[in-house]
mmCIF file of C-alpha atoms in Angstrom:
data_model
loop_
_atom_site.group_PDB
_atom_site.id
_atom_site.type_symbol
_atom_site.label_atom_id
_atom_site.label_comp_id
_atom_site.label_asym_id
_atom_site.label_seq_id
_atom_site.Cartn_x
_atom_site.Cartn_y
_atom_site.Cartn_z
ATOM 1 C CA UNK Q 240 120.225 116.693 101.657
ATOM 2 C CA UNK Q 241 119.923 114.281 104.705
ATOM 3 C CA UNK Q 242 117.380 112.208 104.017
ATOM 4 C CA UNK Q 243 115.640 108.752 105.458
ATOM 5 C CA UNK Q 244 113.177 107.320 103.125
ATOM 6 C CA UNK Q 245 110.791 104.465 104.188
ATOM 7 C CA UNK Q 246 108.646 101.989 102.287
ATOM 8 C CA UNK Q 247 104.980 102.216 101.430
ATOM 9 C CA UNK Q 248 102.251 101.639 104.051
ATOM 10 C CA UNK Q 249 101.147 97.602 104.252
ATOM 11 C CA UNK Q 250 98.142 95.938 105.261
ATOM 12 C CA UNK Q 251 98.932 92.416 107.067
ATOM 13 C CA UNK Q 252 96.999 89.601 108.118
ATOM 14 C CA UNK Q 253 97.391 88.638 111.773
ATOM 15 C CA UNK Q 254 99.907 86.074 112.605
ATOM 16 C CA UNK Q 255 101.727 87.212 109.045
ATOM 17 C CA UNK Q 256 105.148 89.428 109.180
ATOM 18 C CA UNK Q 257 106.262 92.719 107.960
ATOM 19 C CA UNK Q 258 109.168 94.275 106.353
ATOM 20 C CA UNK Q 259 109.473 98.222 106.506
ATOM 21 C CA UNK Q 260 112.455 99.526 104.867
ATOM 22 C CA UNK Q 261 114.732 102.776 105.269
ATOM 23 C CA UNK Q 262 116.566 104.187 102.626
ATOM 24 C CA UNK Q 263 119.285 106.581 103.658
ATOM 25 C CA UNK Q 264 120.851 109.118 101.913
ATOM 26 C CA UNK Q 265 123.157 112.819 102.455
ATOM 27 C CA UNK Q 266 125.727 111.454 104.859
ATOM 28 C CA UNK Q 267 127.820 108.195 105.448
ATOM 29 C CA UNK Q 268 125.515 105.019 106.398
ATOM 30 C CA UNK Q 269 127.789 103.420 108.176
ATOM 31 C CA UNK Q 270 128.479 106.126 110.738
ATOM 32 C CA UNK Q 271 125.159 106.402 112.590
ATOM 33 C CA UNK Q 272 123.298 103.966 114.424
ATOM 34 C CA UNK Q 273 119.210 103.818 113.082
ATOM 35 C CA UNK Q 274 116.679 103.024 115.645
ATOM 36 C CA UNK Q 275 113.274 102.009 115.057
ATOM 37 C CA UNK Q 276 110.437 103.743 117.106
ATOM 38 C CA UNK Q 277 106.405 103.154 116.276
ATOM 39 C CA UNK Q 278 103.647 104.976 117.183
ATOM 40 C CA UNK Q 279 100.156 103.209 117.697
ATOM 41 C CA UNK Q 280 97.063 105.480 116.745
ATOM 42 C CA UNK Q 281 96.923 108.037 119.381
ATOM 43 C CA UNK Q 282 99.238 106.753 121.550
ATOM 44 C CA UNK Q 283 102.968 107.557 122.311
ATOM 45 C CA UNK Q 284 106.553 106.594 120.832
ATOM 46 C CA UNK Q 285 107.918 103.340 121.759
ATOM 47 C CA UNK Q 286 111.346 102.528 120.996
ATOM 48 C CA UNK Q 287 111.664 98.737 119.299
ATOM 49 C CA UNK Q 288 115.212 98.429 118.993
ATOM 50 C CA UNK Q 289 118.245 99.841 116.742
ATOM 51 C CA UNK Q 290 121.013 98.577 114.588
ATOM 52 C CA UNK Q 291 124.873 99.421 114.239
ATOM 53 C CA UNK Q 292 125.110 99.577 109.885
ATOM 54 C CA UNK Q 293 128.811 99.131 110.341
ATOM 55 C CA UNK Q 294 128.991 95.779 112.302
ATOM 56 C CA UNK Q 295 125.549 94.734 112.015
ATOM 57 C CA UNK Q 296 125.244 94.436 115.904
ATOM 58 C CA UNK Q 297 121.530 94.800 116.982
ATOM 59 C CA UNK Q 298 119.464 95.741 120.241
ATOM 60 C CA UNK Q 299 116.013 94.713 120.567
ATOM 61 C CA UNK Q 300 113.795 95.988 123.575
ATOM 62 C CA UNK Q 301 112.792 93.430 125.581
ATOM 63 C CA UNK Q 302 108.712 93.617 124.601
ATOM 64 C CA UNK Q 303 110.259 92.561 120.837
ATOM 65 C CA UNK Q 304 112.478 90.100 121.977
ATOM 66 C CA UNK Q 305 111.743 86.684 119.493
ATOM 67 C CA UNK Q 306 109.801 88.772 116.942
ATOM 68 C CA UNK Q 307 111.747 91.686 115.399
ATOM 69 C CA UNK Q 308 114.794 91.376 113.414
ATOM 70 C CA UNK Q 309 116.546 94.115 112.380
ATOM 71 C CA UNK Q 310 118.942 94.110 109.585
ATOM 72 C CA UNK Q 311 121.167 96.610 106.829
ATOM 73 C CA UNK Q 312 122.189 96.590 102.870
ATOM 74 C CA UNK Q 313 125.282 99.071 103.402
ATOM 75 C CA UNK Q 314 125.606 99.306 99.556
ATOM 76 C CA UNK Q 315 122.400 100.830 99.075
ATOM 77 C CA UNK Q 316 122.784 102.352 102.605
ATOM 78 C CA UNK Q 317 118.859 100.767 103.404
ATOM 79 C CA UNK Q 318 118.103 99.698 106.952
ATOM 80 C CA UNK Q 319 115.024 96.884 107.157
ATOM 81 C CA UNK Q 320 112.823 96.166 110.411
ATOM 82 C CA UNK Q 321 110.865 92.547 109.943
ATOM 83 C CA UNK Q 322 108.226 92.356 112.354
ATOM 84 C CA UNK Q 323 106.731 88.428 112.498
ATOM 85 C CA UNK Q 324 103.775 87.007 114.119
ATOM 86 C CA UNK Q 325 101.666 90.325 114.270
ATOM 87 C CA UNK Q 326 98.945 90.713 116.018
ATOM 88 C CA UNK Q 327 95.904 93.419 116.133
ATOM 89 C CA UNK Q 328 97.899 95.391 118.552
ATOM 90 C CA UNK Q 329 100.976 95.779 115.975
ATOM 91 C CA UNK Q 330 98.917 98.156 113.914
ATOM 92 C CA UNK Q 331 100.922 101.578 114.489
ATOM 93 C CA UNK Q 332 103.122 103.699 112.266
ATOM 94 C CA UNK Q 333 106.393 102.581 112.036
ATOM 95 C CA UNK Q 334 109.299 104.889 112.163
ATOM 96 C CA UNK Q 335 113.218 104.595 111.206
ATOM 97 C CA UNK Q 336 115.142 107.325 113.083
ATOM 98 C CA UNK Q 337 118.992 107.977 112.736
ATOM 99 C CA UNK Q 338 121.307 108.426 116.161
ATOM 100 C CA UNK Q 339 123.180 111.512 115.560
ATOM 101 C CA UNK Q 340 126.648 109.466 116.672
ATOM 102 C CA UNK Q 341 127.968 106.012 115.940
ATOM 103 C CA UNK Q 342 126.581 104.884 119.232
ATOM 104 C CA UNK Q 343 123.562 104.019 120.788
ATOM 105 C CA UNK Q 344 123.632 106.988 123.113
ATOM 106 C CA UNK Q 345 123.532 109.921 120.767
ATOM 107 C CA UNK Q 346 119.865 110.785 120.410
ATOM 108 C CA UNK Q 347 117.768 111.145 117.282
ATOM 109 C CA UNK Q 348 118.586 113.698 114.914
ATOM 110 C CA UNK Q 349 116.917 112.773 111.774
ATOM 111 C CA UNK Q 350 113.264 110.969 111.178
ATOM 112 C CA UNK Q 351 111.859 108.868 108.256
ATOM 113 C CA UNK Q 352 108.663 110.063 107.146
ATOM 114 C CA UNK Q 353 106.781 106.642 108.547
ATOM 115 C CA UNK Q 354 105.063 103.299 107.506
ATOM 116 C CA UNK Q 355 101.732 102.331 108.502
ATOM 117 C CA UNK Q 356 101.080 99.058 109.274
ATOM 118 C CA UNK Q 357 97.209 97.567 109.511
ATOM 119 C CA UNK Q 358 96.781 94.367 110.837
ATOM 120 C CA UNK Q 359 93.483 93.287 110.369
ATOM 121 C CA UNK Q 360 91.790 90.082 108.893
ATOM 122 C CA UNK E 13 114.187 100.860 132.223
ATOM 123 C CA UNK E 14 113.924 104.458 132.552
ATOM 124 C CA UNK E 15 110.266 105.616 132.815
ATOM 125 C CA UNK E 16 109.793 109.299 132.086
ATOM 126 C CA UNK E 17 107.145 111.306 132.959
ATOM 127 C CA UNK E 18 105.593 114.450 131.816
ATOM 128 C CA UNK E 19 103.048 116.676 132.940
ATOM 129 C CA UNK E 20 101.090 118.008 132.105
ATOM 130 C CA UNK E 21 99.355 116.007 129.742
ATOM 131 C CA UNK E 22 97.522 119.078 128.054
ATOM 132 C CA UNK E 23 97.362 122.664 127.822
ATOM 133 C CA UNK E 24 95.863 125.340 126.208
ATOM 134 C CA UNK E 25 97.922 128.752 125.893
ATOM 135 C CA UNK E 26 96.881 132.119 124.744
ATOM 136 C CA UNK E 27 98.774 132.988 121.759
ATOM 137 C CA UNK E 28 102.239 135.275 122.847
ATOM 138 C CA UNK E 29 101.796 133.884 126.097
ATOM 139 C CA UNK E 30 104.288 131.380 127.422
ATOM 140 C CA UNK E 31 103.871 127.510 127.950
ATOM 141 C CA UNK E 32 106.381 125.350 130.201
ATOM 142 C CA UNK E 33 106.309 121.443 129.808
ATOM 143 C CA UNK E 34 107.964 119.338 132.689
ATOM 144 C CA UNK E 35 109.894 115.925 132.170
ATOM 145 C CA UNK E 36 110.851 113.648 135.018
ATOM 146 C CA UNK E 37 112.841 110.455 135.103
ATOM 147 C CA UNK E 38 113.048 107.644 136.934
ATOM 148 C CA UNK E 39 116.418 107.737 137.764
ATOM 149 C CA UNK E 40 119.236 110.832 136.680
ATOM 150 C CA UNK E 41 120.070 110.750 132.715
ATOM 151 C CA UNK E 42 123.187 112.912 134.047
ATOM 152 C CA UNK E 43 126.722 111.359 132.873
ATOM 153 C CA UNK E 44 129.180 112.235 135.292
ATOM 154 C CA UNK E 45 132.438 111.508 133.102
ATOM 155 C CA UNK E 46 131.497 114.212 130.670
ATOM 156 C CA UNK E 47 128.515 116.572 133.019
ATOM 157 C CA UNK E 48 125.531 116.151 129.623
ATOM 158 C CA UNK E 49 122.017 115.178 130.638
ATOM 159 C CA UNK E 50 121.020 112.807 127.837
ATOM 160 C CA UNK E 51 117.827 114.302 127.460
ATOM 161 C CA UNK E 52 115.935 115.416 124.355
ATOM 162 C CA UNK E 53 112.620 117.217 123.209
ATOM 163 C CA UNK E 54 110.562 116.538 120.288
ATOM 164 C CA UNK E 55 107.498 118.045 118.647
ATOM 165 C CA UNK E 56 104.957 116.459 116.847
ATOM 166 C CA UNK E 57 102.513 117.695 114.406
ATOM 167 C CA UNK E 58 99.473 115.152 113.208
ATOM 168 C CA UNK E 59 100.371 113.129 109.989
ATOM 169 C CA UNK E 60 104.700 114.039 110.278
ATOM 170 C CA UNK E 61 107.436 112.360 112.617
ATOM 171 C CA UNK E 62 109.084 113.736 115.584
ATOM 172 C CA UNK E 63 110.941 116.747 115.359
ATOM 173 C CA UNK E 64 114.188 117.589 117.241
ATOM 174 C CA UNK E 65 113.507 120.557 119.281
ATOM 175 C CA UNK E 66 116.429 120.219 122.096
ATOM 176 C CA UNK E 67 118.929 117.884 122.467
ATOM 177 C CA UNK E 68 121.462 117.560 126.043
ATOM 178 C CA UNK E 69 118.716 118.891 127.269
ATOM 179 C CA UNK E 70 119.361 122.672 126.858
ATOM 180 C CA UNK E 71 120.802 122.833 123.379
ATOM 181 C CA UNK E 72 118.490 124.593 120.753
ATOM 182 C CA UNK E 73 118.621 122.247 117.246
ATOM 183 C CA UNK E 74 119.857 124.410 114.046
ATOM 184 C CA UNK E 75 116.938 126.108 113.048
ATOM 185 C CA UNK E 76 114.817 125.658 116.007
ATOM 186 C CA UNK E 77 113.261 129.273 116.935
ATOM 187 C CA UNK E 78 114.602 130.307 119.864
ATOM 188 C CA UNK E 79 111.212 130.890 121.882
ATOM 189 C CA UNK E 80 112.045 127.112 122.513
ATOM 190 C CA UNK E 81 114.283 126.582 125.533
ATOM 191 C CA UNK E 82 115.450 123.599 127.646
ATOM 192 C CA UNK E 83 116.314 123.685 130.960
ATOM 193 C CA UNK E 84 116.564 121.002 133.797
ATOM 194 C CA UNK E 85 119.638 118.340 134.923
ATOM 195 C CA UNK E 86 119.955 114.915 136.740
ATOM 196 C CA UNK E 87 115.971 113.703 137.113
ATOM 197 C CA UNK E 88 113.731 117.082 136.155
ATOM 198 C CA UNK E 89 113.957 118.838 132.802
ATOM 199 C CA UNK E 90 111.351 121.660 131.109
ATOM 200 C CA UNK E 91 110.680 122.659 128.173
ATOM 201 C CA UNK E 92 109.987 126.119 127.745
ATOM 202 C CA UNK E 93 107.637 128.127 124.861
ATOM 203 C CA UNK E 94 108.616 131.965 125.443
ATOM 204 C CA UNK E 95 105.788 133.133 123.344
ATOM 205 C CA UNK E 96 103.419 130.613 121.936
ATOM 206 C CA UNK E 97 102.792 130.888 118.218
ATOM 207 C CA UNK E 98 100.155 129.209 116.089
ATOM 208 C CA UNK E 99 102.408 126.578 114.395
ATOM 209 C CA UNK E 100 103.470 125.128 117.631
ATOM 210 C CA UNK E 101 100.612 124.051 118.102
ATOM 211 C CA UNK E 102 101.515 119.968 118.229
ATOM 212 C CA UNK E 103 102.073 117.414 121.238
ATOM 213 C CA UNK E 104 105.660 117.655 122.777
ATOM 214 C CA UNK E 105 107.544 114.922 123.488
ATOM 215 C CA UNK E 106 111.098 114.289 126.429
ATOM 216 C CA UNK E 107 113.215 110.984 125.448
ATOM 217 C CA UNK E 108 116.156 109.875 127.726
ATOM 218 C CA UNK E 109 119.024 108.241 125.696
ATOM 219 C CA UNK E 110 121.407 107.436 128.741
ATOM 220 C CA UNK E 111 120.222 104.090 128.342
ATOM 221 C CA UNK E 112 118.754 101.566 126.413
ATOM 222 C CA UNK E 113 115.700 101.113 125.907
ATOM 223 C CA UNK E 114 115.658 104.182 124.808
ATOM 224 C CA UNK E 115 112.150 105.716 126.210
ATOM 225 C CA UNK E 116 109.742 108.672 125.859
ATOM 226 C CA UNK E 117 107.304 110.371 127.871
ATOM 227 C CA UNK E 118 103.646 110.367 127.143
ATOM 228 C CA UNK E 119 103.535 113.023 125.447
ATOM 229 C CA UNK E 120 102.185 116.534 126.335
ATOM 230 C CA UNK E 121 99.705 118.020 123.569
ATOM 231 C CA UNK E 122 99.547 122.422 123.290
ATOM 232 C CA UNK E 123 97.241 124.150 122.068
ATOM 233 C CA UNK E 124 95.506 127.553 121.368
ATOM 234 C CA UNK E 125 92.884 129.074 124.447
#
């Protein structure tokens, strides 16, 4: 079955970086775009940006401009989300979320389960 | 970008009674070429990710229970619960993806009276 695995949950110092990782698996890789969206306690989903696994083309939302990269294995269909610098405010879960086309315009169909990130010192 | 906007922020629903949401955006998420709102529903339970509820705004996800409804087109959208049961008790979620960044509203939280 569909599935989007993500890594284990990470405590980080501040001013340290983050990698939270994606594994796909039940359909082809390549032909959906994954967007990451996080989640700070209590609060809302924000959307940080996505990445096309067949080019490798990225978007980044303006707020993560300079700090996230986001980048794809497509022969173990993973998608990764490095997150540098972080600060206090970083804390949140951290969610990988597959477009249900090979565009950016789809919508999500399909959630990983989520990765919480602490930031504390 | 394209802020949405829900309201209300809370409410509390007699089980078997209904429950409507509302979702407004800043500007219409209606696509002319091909006449689809790009307009989605989620709902969230603590400790689990978004769930597609309703995607193009009025189409019901496989498996969805069909006391969920979507209605709404250009700027204003609604979610509807026919006949609230326990387990939908969660916080509700509209996203917009006519455009990048792709954005959410704040989220509107249901639960039992």
């Amino acid at each position: 079955q569909l599935q989007l695995v993500q890594s284990g949950a990470e405590v980080k110092k501040p001013g340290a970086s983050v990698r939270v990782s994606c594994k796909t698996s039940g359909y082809t890789f390549t032909g959906h775009y994954i967007h990451w969206v996080r989640q700070a306690p209590g609060q809302g989903l924000e959307w940080m940006g996505g990445i096309n696994p067949n080019s490798g083309d990225t978007k980044y939302a303006q707020k993560f401009q300079g700090r996230v990269t986001m980048t794809r294995d497509t022969i173990i269909s993973t998608a990764y989300m490095d997150l540098s610098r972080l600060r206090s405010d970083d804390a949140a879960v951290y969610y990988c979320a597959r477009d249900s086309t090979n565009t950016w315009y789809g919508g999500v169909d399909y959630w990983g389960q989520g990765t919480l990130v602490t930031v504390s010192s | 970008d394209i802020v949405m906007t829900q309201s209300p922020d809370s409410l509390a629903v007699s089980l078997g009674e209904g429950a409507t949401i509302n979702c407004k955006s800043s500007q219409s998420v209606l696509y002319g070429s091909n006449n689809k709102n790009y307009l989605a529903w989620y709902q969230q339970k603590p400790g689990q990710p978004p769930k597609l509820l309703i995607y193009w705004a009025s189409t019901r996800e496989s498996g969805v229970p069909d006391r969920f409804s979507g209605s709404g087109s250009g700027t204003d959208f609604t979610l509807t619960i026919s006949s609230l049961q326990a387990e939908d008790v969660a916080v509700y979620y509209c996203q917009q993806y006519y455009d990048t960044p792709l954005t959410f509203g704040q989220g509107t939280r249901v639960e039992i009276k």
